[in-house]
Amino acid sequence: MNVSNLHLVWMLVLLLILPSACSKSGPPFPPEQAIEMINVPEGFRLEIAASEPQVADPVAMAFDAAGRIFVVEMGDYPVSDTPLSRIKLLEDRDQDGYYETSHLFAEEMHYAHSVMPWKKGVLVACAPDILYLEDSDGDNKADIRRTVLTGFARVNPQLRVNALTYGIDNWIYAAYPKFGAGVAFPQFSDMGSPIRYPDHPDTPPVDAFEKGMDVRFKPDQFQLEAISGNSEFGLAFDNAGRRFVSWNNRHVRHVVI
């Protein structure tokens, strides 16, 4: 199995919420038992990369250059006035494929959706902001936290800016679904404002939400654009640089122009 397939398998396992202790008579099952019940296509295999208590409520993850995994835990989903989202940093210190060491890298975020290694830290999509977090003193906990971009809508917590992805063109792409205000839950009715760099007002704000467009940006050059196509949750590029986006009712779209 090549490295890409192995990473995909690990991601699928990690994103399953696998309890660490429960009855064997029915679900939920412990990780070792649950993994035996999952059928995969020929040529693939499943391995447990991490499970509770190392990680809980995972919604997104990313590998850094050292092979560590940053995981977004959204403990405040579906409804919580308390910011319970956090970022875990997982390490496989004995190189056996199981990430046995877990650090609480950052916490007290509200409905965080995505994480992407960048420079010496990570970018985190957490509407209304995209945050930069960095551990500057080597204790595996972020002590630098600043807002890179702000203005993103805070509507349904399933439908906020997400899927930070580094493109081959050196732009960072983000899915930014357009969705209406909350009805049963009026707290999900913040339609946002034009996206902007709060520390660099010379860059013109971009109103991607009203246009129903995704965004791309270069934080170190203070560049920002709305781009053709729109994704609900997740986006990806193929080896030719073509962009694909996803919606619940249309699983794969190719953004042609």
mmCIF file of C-alpha atoms in Angstrom:
data_model
loop_
_atom_site.group_PDB
_atom_site.id
_atom_site.type_symbol
_atom_site.label_atom_id
_atom_site.label_comp_id
_atom_site.label_asym_id
_atom_site.label_seq_id
_atom_site.Cartn_x
_atom_site.Cartn_y
_atom_site.Cartn_z
ATOM 1 C CA MET A 1 0.000 0.000 0.000
ATOM 2 C CA ASN A 2 1.451 3.409 -0.923
ATOM 3 C CA VAL A 3 1.800 6.310 1.514
ATOM 4 C CA SER A 4 -1.278 8.165 0.208
ATOM 5 C CA ASN A 5 -3.515 5.136 0.662
ATOM 6 C CA LEU A 6 -2.090 4.483 4.112
ATOM 7 C CA HIS A 7 -2.768 8.065 5.197
ATOM 8 C CA LEU A 8 -6.318 7.741 3.867
ATOM 9 C CA VAL A 9 -6.861 4.567 5.856
ATOM 10 C CA TRP A 10 -5.513 6.184 9.017
ATOM 11 C CA MET A 11 -7.755 9.176 8.515
ATOM 12 C CA LEU A 12 -10.834 7.009 8.118
ATOM 13 C CA VAL A 13 -10.044 5.151 11.320
ATOM 14 C CA LEU A 14 -9.223 8.308 13.269
ATOM 15 C CA LEU A 15 -12.447 10.026 12.294
ATOM 16 C CA LEU A 16 -14.460 7.159 13.714
ATOM 17 C CA ILE A 17 -15.464 7.761 17.295
ATOM 18 C CA LEU A 18 -14.327 4.512 18.867
ATOM 19 C CA PRO A 19 -15.047 4.238 22.599
ATOM 20 C CA SER A 20 -12.387 2.699 24.767
ATOM 21 C CA ALA A 21 -14.691 0.727 27.061
ATOM 22 C CA CYS A 22 -18.179 -0.649 26.556
ATOM 23 C CA SER A 23 -20.280 -3.804 26.532
ATOM 24 C CA LYS A 24 -19.402 -6.424 23.905
ATOM 25 C CA SER A 25 -23.071 -7.313 23.362
ATOM 26 C CA GLY A 26 -23.839 -4.388 21.073
ATOM 27 C CA PRO A 27 -22.655 -0.992 19.801
ATOM 28 C CA PRO A 28 -20.764 1.068 20.600
ATOM 29 C CA PHE A 29 -17.875 -1.396 20.480
ATOM 30 C CA PRO A 30 -14.298 -0.950 21.733
ATOM 31 C CA PRO A 31 -11.857 0.035 18.952
ATOM 32 C CA GLU A 32 -10.272 -3.391 18.572
ATOM 33 C CA GLN A 33 -13.677 -4.998 18.097
ATOM 34 C CA ALA A 34 -15.187 -2.250 15.957
ATOM 35 C CA ILE A 35 -12.376 -2.334 13.407
ATOM 36 C CA GLU A 36 -13.005 -6.041 12.754
ATOM 37 C CA MET A 37 -16.589 -5.227 11.708
ATOM 38 C CA ILE A 38 -15.631 -2.779 8.958
ATOM 39 C CA ASN A 39 -15.445 -4.096 5.399
ATOM 40 C CA VAL A 40 -12.939 -2.457 3.046
ATOM 41 C CA PRO A 41 -12.166 -3.034 -0.659
ATOM 42 C CA GLU A 42 -9.558 -5.577 -1.662
ATOM 43 C CA GLY A 43 -6.074 -4.150 -1.317
ATOM 44 C CA PHE A 44 -6.923 -1.957 1.670
ATOM 45 C CA ARG A 45 -6.614 -2.604 5.372
ATOM 46 C CA LEU A 46 -7.623 -0.724 8.506
ATOM 47 C CA GLU A 47 -5.364 0.010 11.435
ATOM 48 C CA ILE A 48 -6.163 1.946 14.589
ATOM 49 C CA ALA A 49 -4.050 5.108 14.513
ATOM 50 C CA ALA A 50 -5.686 6.772 17.544
ATOM 51 C CA SER A 51 -8.792 6.391 19.656
ATOM 52 C CA GLU A 52 -10.231 7.567 22.925
ATOM 53 C CA PRO A 53 -8.842 8.744 25.312
ATOM 54 C CA GLN A 54 -6.100 10.176 23.067
ATOM 55 C CA VAL A 55 -8.719 11.895 20.919
ATOM 56 C CA ALA A 56 -12.476 12.560 21.103
ATOM 57 C CA ASP A 57 -15.097 14.174 18.844
ATOM 58 C CA PRO A 58 -12.692 14.499 15.874
ATOM 59 C CA VAL A 59 -13.907 16.338 12.768
ATOM 60 C CA ALA A 60 -10.670 17.142 10.882
ATOM 61 C CA MET A 61 -6.969 16.324 10.927
ATOM 62 C CA ALA A 62 -3.677 17.094 9.212
ATOM 63 C CA PHE A 63 -0.113 15.730 9.251
ATOM 64 C CA ASP A 64 2.799 18.099 9.768
ATOM 65 C CA ALA A 65 6.296 17.671 8.297
ATOM 66 C CA ALA A 66 7.403 15.642 11.341
ATOM 67 C CA GLY A 67 4.597 13.086 10.876
ATOM 68 C CA ARG A 68 2.605 14.335 13.872
ATOM 69 C CA ILE A 69 -1.172 14.696 13.580
ATOM 70 C CA PHE A 70 -3.096 17.805 14.511
ATOM 71 C CA VAL A 71 -6.740 16.927 15.203
ATOM 72 C CA VAL A 72 -9.733 19.238 15.534
ATOM 73 C CA GLU A 73 -12.100 18.139 18.302
ATOM 74 C CA MET A 74 -15.534 19.783 18.138
ATOM 75 C CA GLY A 75 -16.947 19.026 21.570
ATOM 76 C CA ASP A 76 -19.412 21.918 21.359
ATOM 77 C CA TYR A 77 -21.362 20.403 18.441
ATOM 78 C CA PRO A 78 -24.315 20.529 17.925
ATOM 79 C CA VAL A 79 -25.369 23.311 20.324
ATOM 80 C CA SER A 80 -23.268 24.881 23.054
ATOM 81 C CA ASP A 81 -22.781 28.448 24.236
ATOM 82 C CA THR A 82 -19.451 27.380 25.730
ATOM 83 C CA PRO A 83 -16.480 27.182 23.326
ATOM 84 C CA LEU A 84 -15.430 23.542 23.671
ATOM 85 C CA SER A 85 -13.554 22.969 20.406
ATOM 86 C CA ARG A 86 -9.853 22.286 20.725
ATOM 87 C CA ILE A 87 -6.783 21.072 18.857
ATOM 88 C CA LYS A 88 -5.001 17.889 19.883
ATOM 89 C CA LEU A 89 -1.426 17.107 18.854
ATOM 90 C CA LEU A 90 -0.782 13.366 18.457
ATOM 91 C CA GLU A 91 2.646 11.730 18.326
ATOM 92 C CA ASP A 92 3.767 8.216 17.443
ATOM 93 C CA ARG A 93 7.019 8.181 19.398
ATOM 94 C CA ASP A 94 7.874 4.508 18.887
ATOM 95 C CA GLN A 95 7.033 4.609 15.148
ATOM 96 C CA ASP A 96 4.666 1.635 15.257
ATOM 97 C CA GLY A 97 1.799 3.406 13.480
ATOM 98 C CA TYR A 98 -0.233 4.017 16.649
ATOM 99 C CA TYR A 99 -0.288 7.557 17.995
ATOM 100 C CA GLU A 100 -0.055 6.822 21.684
ATOM 101 C CA THR A 101 0.936 10.320 22.890
ATOM 102 C CA SER A 102 -1.615 13.136 22.976
ATOM 103 C CA HIS A 103 -1.106 16.803 23.826
ATOM 104 C CA LEU A 104 -3.748 19.496 24.270
ATOM 105 C CA PHE A 105 -2.329 21.992 21.782
ATOM 106 C CA ALA A 106 -5.098 24.632 22.017
ATOM 107 C CA GLU A 107 -8.594 24.989 23.448
ATOM 108 C CA GLU A 108 -11.501 27.386 24.057
ATOM 109 C CA MET A 109 -12.537 27.715 20.426
ATOM 110 C CA HIS A 110 -16.146 27.745 19.241
ATOM 111 C CA TYR A 111 -17.043 25.257 16.489
ATOM 112 C CA ALA A 112 -13.568 24.816 15.003
ATOM 113 C CA HIS A 113 -13.696 23.052 11.646
ATOM 114 C CA SER A 114 -10.249 22.622 10.091
ATOM 115 C CA VAL A 115 -6.521 22.658 10.801
ATOM 116 C CA MET A 116 -3.540 23.009 8.457
ATOM 117 C CA PRO A 117 0.183 23.174 9.342
ATOM 118 C CA TRP A 118 1.712 26.464 8.217
ATOM 119 C CA LYS A 119 5.095 28.043 8.963
ATOM 120 C CA LYS A 120 5.998 27.171 12.581
ATOM 121 C CA GLY A 121 2.417 26.456 13.668
ATOM 122 C CA VAL A 122 -1.054 25.737 12.310
ATOM 123 C CA LEU A 123 -3.943 27.627 10.778
ATOM 124 C CA VAL A 124 -7.371 26.830 12.236
ATOM 125 C CA ALA A 125 -10.736 27.606 10.617
ATOM 126 C CA CYS A 126 -12.966 28.755 13.446
ATOM 127 C CA ALA A 127 -15.625 31.206 12.253
ATOM 128 C CA PRO A 128 -15.671 34.165 12.332
ATOM 129 C CA ASP A 129 -11.901 33.765 12.152
ATOM 130 C CA ILE A 130 -9.028 31.871 10.669
ATOM 131 C CA LEU A 131 -6.498 31.672 13.493
ATOM 132 C CA TYR A 132 -2.759 31.101 13.581
ATOM 133 C CA LEU A 133 -1.520 29.033 16.540
ATOM 134 C CA GLU A 134 2.115 28.371 17.380
ATOM 135 C CA ASP A 135 4.079 26.647 20.125
ATOM 136 C CA SER A 136 7.121 28.901 20.539
ATOM 137 C CA ASP A 137 8.614 27.307 23.664
ATOM 138 C CA GLY A 138 8.467 23.613 22.753
ATOM 139 C CA ASP A 139 5.950 22.424 25.369
ATOM 140 C CA ASN A 140 3.458 21.135 22.727
ATOM 141 C CA LYS A 141 0.919 23.811 23.684
ATOM 142 C CA ALA A 142 0.199 26.896 21.591
ATOM 143 C CA ASP A 143 1.315 30.086 23.307
ATOM 144 C CA ILE A 144 0.918 32.304 20.222
ATOM 145 C CA ARG A 145 -2.594 32.928 18.959
ATOM 146 C CA ARG A 146 -3.568 35.587 16.477
ATOM 147 C CA THR A 147 -6.358 36.244 14.005
ATOM 148 C CA VAL A 148 -5.241 36.007 10.369
ATOM 149 C CA LEU A 149 -8.620 36.594 8.691
ATOM 150 C CA THR A 150 -12.007 37.519 10.111
ATOM 151 C CA GLY A 151 -15.572 38.138 8.951
ATOM 152 C CA PHE A 152 -16.732 34.577 8.185
ATOM 153 C CA ALA A 153 -20.412 33.751 8.776
ATOM 154 C CA ARG A 154 -21.473 31.913 11.914
ATOM 155 C CA VAL A 155 -24.544 30.018 10.748
ATOM 156 C CA ASN A 156 -25.288 26.281 11.090
ATOM 157 C CA PRO A 157 -22.183 24.824 12.796
ATOM 158 C CA GLN A 158 -22.083 22.140 10.083
ATOM 159 C CA LEU A 159 -21.735 24.815 7.411
ATOM 160 C CA ARG A 160 -18.917 27.178 8.289
ATOM 161 C CA VAL A 161 -15.561 27.949 6.723
ATOM 162 C CA ASN A 162 -13.594 24.711 6.602
ATOM 163 C CA ALA A 163 -11.158 22.458 4.715
ATOM 164 C CA LEU A 164 -8.025 24.606 4.739
ATOM 165 C CA THR A 165 -5.941 23.161 1.894
ATOM 166 C CA TYR A 166 -2.552 24.207 0.550
ATOM 167 C CA GLY A 167 -2.601 24.380 -3.256
ATOM 168 C CA ILE A 168 0.210 23.687 -5.682
ATOM 169 C CA ASP A 169 0.003 27.387 -6.636
ATOM 170 C CA ASN A 170 1.005 28.393 -3.069
ATOM 171 C CA TRP A 171 -2.457 29.723 -2.249
ATOM 172 C CA ILE A 172 -4.333 28.381 0.777
ATOM 173 C CA TYR A 173 -7.889 27.385 -0.169
ATOM 174 C CA ALA A 174 -10.927 27.226 2.102
ATOM 175 C CA ALA A 175 -14.446 25.919 1.617
ATOM 176 C CA TYR A 176 -17.005 28.577 2.483
ATOM 177 C CA PRO A 177 -20.576 27.273 2.120
ATOM 178 C CA LYS A 178 -23.410 29.754 1.706
ATOM 179 C CA PHE A 179 -26.316 28.951 4.009
ATOM 180 C CA GLY A 180 -29.302 30.728 5.515
ATOM 181 C CA ALA A 181 -29.739 32.012 9.045
ATOM 182 C CA GLY A 182 -30.931 29.761 11.862
ATOM 183 C CA VAL A 183 -34.659 29.515 12.536
ATOM 184 C CA ALA A 184 -35.009 27.087 15.430
ATOM 185 C CA PHE A 185 -31.618 28.249 16.702
ATOM 186 C CA PRO A 186 -31.353 32.035 16.243
ATOM 187 C CA GLN A 187 -27.805 32.017 17.647
ATOM 188 C CA PHE A 188 -26.764 30.603 14.277
ATOM 189 C CA SER A 189 -27.808 33.733 12.383
ATOM 190 C CA ASP A 190 -24.600 35.725 12.081
ATOM 191 C CA MET A 191 -24.243 36.144 8.319
ATOM 192 C CA GLY A 192 -20.745 37.531 8.682
ATOM 193 C CA SER A 193 -19.174 40.495 6.957
ATOM 194 C CA PRO A 194 -16.681 40.972 4.119
ATOM 195 C CA ILE A 195 -13.611 38.894 4.934
ATOM 196 C CA ARG A 196 -10.560 40.964 5.831
ATOM 197 C CA TYR A 197 -7.087 40.929 7.347
ATOM 198 C CA PRO A 198 -7.650 42.711 10.696
ATOM 199 C CA ASP A 199 -3.969 43.673 10.924
ATOM 200 C CA HIS A 200 -3.640 44.766 7.311
ATOM 201 C CA PRO A 201 -6.496 47.137 6.358
ATOM 202 C CA ASP A 202 -4.864 48.003 3.026
ATOM 203 C CA THR A 203 -6.017 44.664 1.584
ATOM 204 C CA PRO A 204 -9.548 45.128 0.161
ATOM 205 C CA PRO A 205 -12.199 43.032 1.989
ATOM 206 C CA VAL A 206 -13.854 40.209 0.036
ATOM 207 C CA ASP A 207 -17.580 39.389 0.248
ATOM 208 C CA ALA A 208 -17.451 35.728 -0.771
ATOM 209 C CA PHE A 209 -20.471 34.631 1.303
ATOM 210 C CA GLU A 210 -23.068 36.651 -0.594
ATOM 211 C CA LYS A 211 -21.585 35.470 -3.883
ATOM 212 C CA GLY A 212 -21.614 31.820 -2.803
ATOM 213 C CA MET A 213 -17.904 31.368 -3.493
ATOM 214 C CA ASP A 214 -14.980 29.677 -1.776
ATOM 215 C CA VAL A 215 -11.885 31.700 -0.884
ATOM 216 C CA ARG A 216 -8.127 31.508 -1.218
ATOM 217 C CA PHE A 217 -5.459 33.555 0.524
ATOM 218 C CA LYS A 218 -1.725 34.055 1.114
ATOM 219 C CA PRO A 219 -1.266 35.086 4.764
ATOM 220 C CA ASP A 220 2.364 36.115 4.387
ATOM 221 C CA GLN A 221 1.555 38.406 1.444
ATOM 222 C CA PHE A 222 -1.859 39.617 2.690
ATOM 223 C CA GLN A 223 -3.578 38.454 -0.491
ATOM 224 C CA LEU A 224 -7.216 37.364 -0.506
ATOM 225 C CA GLU A 225 -9.649 36.347 -3.262
ATOM 226 C CA ALA A 226 -13.106 34.860 -3.750
ATOM 227 C CA ILE A 227 -12.889 32.000 -6.243
ATOM 228 C CA SER A 228 -15.237 30.174 -8.578
ATOM 229 C CA GLY A 229 -17.010 27.159 -7.125
ATOM 230 C CA ASN A 230 -18.436 26.529 -3.683
ATOM 231 C CA SER A 231 -18.093 23.631 -1.280
ATOM 232 C CA GLU A 232 -20.118 22.569 1.745
ATOM 233 C CA PHE A 233 -17.481 20.568 3.593
ATOM 234 C CA GLY A 234 -14.163 19.555 2.128
ATOM 235 C CA LEU A 235 -12.185 20.190 -1.034
ATOM 236 C CA ALA A 236 -9.248 18.539 -2.768
ATOM 237 C CA PHE A 237 -6.853 18.849 -5.692
ATOM 238 C CA ASP A 238 -5.649 16.128 -8.027
ATOM 239 C CA ASN A 239 -2.094 15.837 -9.360
ATOM 240 C CA ALA A 240 -2.949 18.150 -12.260
ATOM 241 C CA GLY A 241 -4.070 20.911 -9.885
ATOM 242 C CA ARG A 242 -7.756 20.529 -10.693
ATOM 243 C CA ARG A 243 -10.041 21.407 -7.772
ATOM 244 C CA PHE A 244 -12.896 19.244 -6.541
ATOM 245 C CA VAL A 245 -15.506 20.282 -3.985
ATOM 246 C CA SER A 246 -18.197 18.402 -2.094
ATOM 247 C CA TRP A 247 -21.798 18.775 -0.929
ATOM 248 C CA ASN A 248 -24.029 16.299 0.886
ATOM 249 C CA ASN A 249 -26.307 15.976 -2.125
ATOM 250 C CA ARG A 250 -23.535 16.230 -4.753
ATOM 251 C CA HIS A 251 -20.573 14.347 -3.427
ATOM 252 C CA VAL A 252 -17.987 15.451 -5.999
ATOM 253 C CA ARG A 253 -17.986 18.543 -8.191
ATOM 254 C CA HIS A 254 -15.175 19.546 -10.538
ATOM 255 C CA VAL A 255 -14.652 23.309 -10.573
ATOM 256 C CA VAL A 256 -13.905 23.800 -14.269
ATOM 257 C CA ILE A 257 -13.602 27.601 -14.386
#
